[in-house]
């Protein structure tokens, strides 16, 4: 590995790698090695491919590439053959020999192709799958092409070209101007204009200055930051280096959750490799600019995603926020000017520099530019990570990309913004996804969690769930949040177990308003949101819990009973065999009955009955 | 009030307990001598951030009492002095107190502080004095030193150091925390502060298999609660506990980054996606069997 000594050398290295790769006629089998696919045992699939290639003496003709998350984790392990673009899903180790021989003979393994949910027809190529078709994958798209542990893969997609461009004569002010003009806003939740933040930090008095990448991703149910960092660490780092150059910083930190071991590992490898090429360290590309990045692992506290708590955590202290009258751009980490941006915000920077602010500003809506990656999960057919242009409607995301709700159930709501956000009901599905519009309907963009709920999800339970989360995660520094959230959670738990009072709803609103007005940090001020938004749209559900002692969705354990539908039960006996309480009796081939007194509502029979005869009331 | 004294009391120790006792006694009319061996009354409470169970700020509770005790007409402070001898019985004691020398004329000192600034000898404040060094077994000492040296003994890496210790020991043993505190020159209270603040740390030994059940939103709406219930039932332990044979610990986590496969559980780096209640038993088995096989393989090598 040679150090790159000038932007011109960078350019020729890019060309050289692209040409070398262009000459190779090897077939590439790319397969996903992201965290999601690890849960599908992708390591065994990788091993099987390696063994198959070795046994068949195919290493001259076929290579394998383990990439980061492709997005469609639902269908993992994903395998894409390049250059043909044939897309296999749900690949198991035992499928490998068949795939290998098909690759050699140029055939296609039909049974592993994706089958369209509606038309049932088979789809051969990745880009034709409906899940991907409506997406605009400027940022996330490269994940499927590169091996995150090899910097050359990133360079082959013109990686570090933006850095070269910047260092070959764009003055810092011009870079900041470009970012401002692009309209890029922070992807971490606040939506603060990135260019303005950079400018403030650049102008703040004091040395040294720091840049930090926020990969704490505390929103439970969102995993795009982790997947991006794990699948394409150099993209994020290139953004940080450019930002550091514009801001005048010589040291950066990546603050990453410890629950993402693969992301930690990949970003550490990437930093080493970038140092090897002289893309980090002293005198980057011969420009005289020095910059390095350190990785700090978090300790599993949601509030550490908040800027001032994050600084405290990096400084080795307890991650508690501080009051906001001191601006972190001026006094952040170690009390020095600090610029904190989210993973995805940094990842947008190289794109803007390469393509220009004018090009970028054409994507999206008036005040929200570019694309946004969402973690589309919950009760939806196609779960995974989706990148969409701002302004797309929620309906398009849920129905066209997500493929609707499984088991023909009814859509109820989509939750965005994580624990600080709210639930959006069906009536507002045509809301365009954009920072301001989502706020108008009582939710928020947040960092990108998008959790779909069907008619079996109880909205009171969801509100209780978020408040429980926040109760546990409140750092305890200020009273409104520490005590208020605790009280709200108590009230909600009482409602969910059938002990709610009619006056509770007003009380919830009152406590909520007080917390929002008085809490110290963003965790507290937004904590009542899940309750407020569900009260706004689903008050009837709260009322049936309180007045009728009934959970209409059948989710609150204390308020439901399990019964067997005599019409549907054919006496197969599965439920009787599996019930841990011995609560089900019946003879083979005759209708079974469920003894409500013994039943502990574990849900096994409901899950296991092959004929859907167990019902929740 | 001070005219109708009914006797005199000696309170030994000027911490929060002694101060409060003195105030109560003084209020009821006793003459109180408050004896403290350090140069000032204050005690341990001033070193605490918040106090159990009300989470009140320690200094907010303590400082008005300090002022009251110092100014109370019935309380006489005897600081930097120790009890030497005690004679007599209830109702009639005679005590002998040794005052440590202060080398300044107390009558004349106005507390201007110039001498402290000019003194060439810097003593540590008494609450920062080091307790006796902890001796670890050689093997542990080696491991801990390697970890601390990796971070050049810098206190800013306390969090990372604790993470590394936990990954070696599976939990944070208390004598190792003491050693960390001494080597990094960080108060033990701060080490414990961090160890108890971040959920990733455990102060209790954990089982061979630590099963983490994801309780994130995506997993929650897909029934993570039922999986946790099922594991609780099978292992007969509540979340946060460890089985008696030290095989399994059950824990919850907020998101594992595999939300599309919810509900997800992870144990010793192995992920299990799309969990169902009926697969719980089989998963536990798989975990132990595959691990046993791995152990056997390493033995063979
Ligand atoms: C309680 C709380 C948790 C947060 N968690 C995160 C997080 O996990 N990731 C993140 O990028 N920003 C998080 N933020 C927002 C950050 O404070 C900060 O605004 C953001 O990282 C700035 O980057 P951006 O301008 O690029 O969005 C959180 C804020 C609060 C109040
Ligand atoms: S609002 Fe909550 S999380 Fe934020 S500082 Fe106060 S107690 Fe801590
Ligand atoms: S599993 Fe379903 S069909 Fe079979 S006996 Fe039970 S209720 Fe009846
Ligand atoms: S819910 Fe559980 S305990 Fe109740 S009948 Fe079904 S299997 Fe048995
Ligand atoms: S982890 Fe494999 S597609 Fe997401
Ligand atoms: S919510 Fe369970 S893995 Fe993210």
PDB file of C-alpha atoms in Angstrom, chain A residues 35-36 39-41 73-74 220-223 257-261 297-301 303-304 313-320 334 377-380 383-384 451 457 461-462 464-466 469 473 475-476 482 557 580 602-604 607-608, chain B residues 49-50 54-56 151 155-161 163-164 190 193-194 197-201 215-222 226-227 229-230 233 253-261 264 269-279:
ATOM      1  CA  UNK A  35     -25.991  -8.341  11.051  1.00  0.00           C
ATOM      2  CA  UNK A  36     -29.436  -9.374   9.808  1.00  0.00           C
ATOM      3  CA  UNK A  39     -29.072 -14.133  12.195  1.00  0.00           C
ATOM      4  CA  UNK A  40     -29.746 -16.389   9.213  1.00  0.00           C
ATOM      5  CA  UNK A  41     -26.370 -18.035   9.647  1.00  0.00           C
ATOM      6  CA  UNK A  73     -32.980  -8.435   5.353  1.00  0.00           C
ATOM      7  CA  UNK A  74     -36.353 -10.140   5.575  1.00  0.00           C
ATOM      8  CA  UNK A 220     -35.047   0.734  19.234  1.00  0.00           C
ATOM      9  CA  UNK A 221     -36.257  -0.683  15.958  1.00  0.00           C
ATOM     10  CA  UNK A 222     -34.042   1.429  13.744  1.00  0.00           C
ATOM     11  CA  UNK A 223     -30.822   0.020  12.377  1.00  0.00           C
ATOM     12  CA  UNK A 257     -23.118   1.498  20.144  1.00  0.00           C
ATOM     13  CA  UNK A 258     -21.468  -1.496  21.681  1.00  0.00           C
ATOM     14  CA  UNK A 259     -24.457  -3.585  20.580  1.00  0.00           C
ATOM     15  CA  UNK A 260     -23.153  -3.307  17.011  1.00  0.00           C
ATOM     16  CA  UNK A 261     -19.982  -5.403  17.208  1.00  0.00           C
ATOM     17  CA  UNK A 297     -17.896   2.443  22.000  1.00  0.00           C
ATOM     18  CA  UNK A 298     -21.029   3.438  23.884  1.00  0.00           C
ATOM     19  CA  UNK A 299     -22.338   1.711  26.945  1.00  0.00           C
ATOM     20  CA  UNK A 300     -25.925   1.077  25.976  1.00  0.00           C
ATOM     21  CA  UNK A 301     -27.665   4.217  27.153  1.00  0.00           C
ATOM     22  CA  UNK A 303     -29.627   9.313  26.273  1.00  0.00           C
ATOM     23  CA  UNK A 304     -25.963   9.111  25.181  1.00  0.00           C
ATOM     24  CA  UNK A 313     -19.536   9.726  27.628  1.00  0.00           C
ATOM     25  CA  UNK A 314     -16.527  10.233  25.323  1.00  0.00           C
ATOM     26  CA  UNK A 315     -14.793  12.100  28.125  1.00  0.00           C
ATOM     27  CA  UNK A 316     -15.179   8.979  30.248  1.00  0.00           C
ATOM     28  CA  UNK A 317     -17.892  10.400  32.455  1.00  0.00           C
ATOM     29  CA  UNK A 318     -21.455   9.396  33.176  1.00  0.00           C
ATOM     30  CA  UNK A 319     -23.544  10.202  30.126  1.00  0.00           C
ATOM     31  CA  UNK A 320     -25.853  12.852  31.507  1.00  0.00           C
ATOM     32  CA  UNK A 334     -13.581  18.852  26.311  1.00  0.00           C
ATOM     33  CA  UNK A 377     -40.142  -2.972  10.242  1.00  0.00           C
ATOM     34  CA  UNK A 378     -42.960  -4.378  12.308  1.00  0.00           C
ATOM     35  CA  UNK A 379     -46.127  -5.847  10.809  1.00  0.00           C
ATOM     36  CA  UNK A 380     -45.186  -5.490   7.190  1.00  0.00           C
ATOM     37  CA  UNK A 383     -39.146  -5.585   6.165  1.00  0.00           C
ATOM     38  CA  UNK A 384     -35.761  -4.041   5.733  1.00  0.00           C
ATOM     39  CA  UNK A 451     -42.652   0.687  12.543  1.00  0.00           C
ATOM     40  CA  UNK A 457     -51.217  -3.998  17.843  1.00  0.00           C
ATOM     41  CA  UNK A 461     -49.754  -0.914  24.837  1.00  0.00           C
ATOM     42  CA  UNK A 462     -47.436   0.839  22.371  1.00  0.00           C
ATOM     43  CA  UNK A 464     -46.947   2.064  27.528  1.00  0.00           C
ATOM     44  CA  UNK A 465     -44.065   0.315  25.804  1.00  0.00           C
ATOM     45  CA  UNK A 466     -42.366   3.576  24.822  1.00  0.00           C
ATOM     46  CA  UNK A 469     -38.405   2.377  27.556  1.00  0.00           C
ATOM     47  CA  UNK A 473     -33.487   5.297  29.888  1.00  0.00           C
ATOM     48  CA  UNK A 475     -30.789   9.551  33.163  1.00  0.00           C
ATOM     49  CA  UNK A 476     -32.490  10.854  36.283  1.00  0.00           C
ATOM     50  CA  UNK A 482     -37.424  11.198  36.116  1.00  0.00           C
ATOM     51  CA  UNK A 557     -52.612  -9.824  28.405  1.00  0.00           C
ATOM     52  CA  UNK A 580     -47.148 -25.826  29.134  1.00  0.00           C
ATOM     53  CA  UNK A 602     -48.531 -17.639  27.003  1.00  0.00           C
ATOM     54  CA  UNK A 603     -49.745 -17.627  23.423  1.00  0.00           C
ATOM     55  CA  UNK A 604     -48.204 -20.924  22.342  1.00  0.00           C
ATOM     56  CA  UNK A 607     -49.058 -19.448  17.521  1.00  0.00           C
ATOM     57  CA  UNK A 608     -49.033 -23.189  16.897  1.00  0.00           C
TER      58      UNK A 608
ATOM     59  CA  UNK B  49     -24.119  13.077  44.278  1.00  0.00           C
ATOM     60  CA  UNK B  50     -27.598  11.850  45.083  1.00  0.00           C
ATOM     61  CA  UNK B  54     -35.371   9.993  47.334  1.00  0.00           C
ATOM     62  CA  UNK B  55     -32.570  10.830  44.892  1.00  0.00           C
ATOM     63  CA  UNK B  56     -32.153  14.184  46.605  1.00  0.00           C
ATOM     64  CA  UNK B 151      -5.388   2.758  26.989  1.00  0.00           C
ATOM     65  CA  UNK B 155      -9.007   8.075  32.785  1.00  0.00           C
ATOM     66  CA  UNK B 156     -10.944   9.249  29.712  1.00  0.00           C
ATOM     67  CA  UNK B 157     -10.983   5.635  28.548  1.00  0.00           C
ATOM     68  CA  UNK B 158     -12.647   4.400  31.735  1.00  0.00           C
ATOM     69  CA  UNK B 159     -15.739   3.287  29.831  1.00  0.00           C
ATOM     70  CA  UNK B 160     -13.706   1.357  27.263  1.00  0.00           C
ATOM     71  CA  UNK B 161     -11.536  -0.195  29.982  1.00  0.00           C
ATOM     72  CA  UNK B 163     -16.022  -2.809  28.583  1.00  0.00           C
ATOM     73  CA  UNK B 164     -12.841  -4.759  27.977  1.00  0.00           C
ATOM     74  CA  UNK B 190     -16.873   7.383  39.908  1.00  0.00           C
ATOM     75  CA  UNK B 193     -21.023   5.455  38.949  1.00  0.00           C
ATOM     76  CA  UNK B 194     -20.156   4.450  35.418  1.00  0.00           C
ATOM     77  CA  UNK B 197     -25.144   3.887  34.932  1.00  0.00           C
ATOM     78  CA  UNK B 198     -24.579   2.037  31.678  1.00  0.00           C
ATOM     79  CA  UNK B 199     -26.862  -0.923  31.223  1.00  0.00           C
ATOM     80  CA  UNK B 200     -24.224  -2.963  29.440  1.00  0.00           C
ATOM     81  CA  UNK B 201     -22.395  -3.647  32.703  1.00  0.00           C
ATOM     82  CA  UNK B 215     -37.060  -5.629  23.476  1.00  0.00           C
ATOM     83  CA  UNK B 216     -36.814  -2.990  20.746  1.00  0.00           C
ATOM     84  CA  UNK B 217     -39.973  -1.632  19.165  1.00  0.00           C
ATOM     85  CA  UNK B 218     -39.782  -3.781  16.054  1.00  0.00           C
ATOM     86  CA  UNK B 219     -39.359  -6.918  18.135  1.00  0.00           C
ATOM     87  CA  UNK B 220     -41.974  -5.775  20.647  1.00  0.00           C
ATOM     88  CA  UNK B 221     -44.766  -5.475  18.086  1.00  0.00           C
ATOM     89  CA  UNK B 222     -43.873  -8.934  16.859  1.00  0.00           C
ATOM     90  CA  UNK B 226     -43.923 -13.704  24.758  1.00  0.00           C
ATOM     91  CA  UNK B 227     -40.420 -14.937  23.938  1.00  0.00           C
ATOM     92  CA  UNK B 229     -41.917 -15.011  29.107  1.00  0.00           C
ATOM     93  CA  UNK B 230     -41.136 -18.361  27.545  1.00  0.00           C
ATOM     94  CA  UNK B 233     -40.444 -20.137  32.188  1.00  0.00           C
ATOM     95  CA  UNK B 253     -31.451  -5.280  25.194  1.00  0.00           C
ATOM     96  CA  UNK B 254     -33.056  -2.394  23.337  1.00  0.00           C
ATOM     97  CA  UNK B 255     -32.163  -3.255  19.761  1.00  0.00           C
ATOM     98  CA  UNK B 256     -29.654  -5.548  18.146  1.00  0.00           C
ATOM     99  CA  UNK B 257     -29.734  -4.030  14.696  1.00  0.00           C
ATOM    100  CA  UNK B 258     -31.487  -6.968  13.071  1.00  0.00           C
ATOM    101  CA  UNK B 259     -34.971  -5.517  13.410  1.00  0.00           C
ATOM    102  CA  UNK B 260     -36.233  -6.974  10.148  1.00  0.00           C
ATOM    103  CA  UNK B 261     -35.962 -10.425  11.695  1.00  0.00           C
ATOM    104  CA  UNK B 264     -34.431 -11.535  17.776  1.00  0.00           C
ATOM    105  CA  UNK B 269     -22.421 -13.722  19.378  1.00  0.00           C
ATOM    106  CA  UNK B 270     -24.954 -16.101  17.832  1.00  0.00           C
ATOM    107  CA  UNK B 271     -28.111 -14.464  16.512  1.00  0.00           C
ATOM    108  CA  UNK B 272     -31.490 -16.169  16.331  1.00  0.00           C
ATOM    109  CA  UNK B 273     -34.047 -14.333  14.222  1.00  0.00           C
ATOM    110  CA  UNK B 274     -37.817 -14.757  13.771  1.00  0.00           C
ATOM    111  CA  UNK B 275     -38.116 -16.456  17.128  1.00  0.00           C
ATOM    112  CA  UNK B 276     -41.299 -18.170  18.135  1.00  0.00           C
ATOM    113  CA  UNK B 277     -42.358 -19.401  21.533  1.00  0.00           C
ATOM    114  CA  UNK B 278     -42.255 -22.982  20.334  1.00  0.00           C
ATOM    115  CA  UNK B 279     -38.657 -22.606  19.122  1.00  0.00           C
TER     116      UNK B 279
END
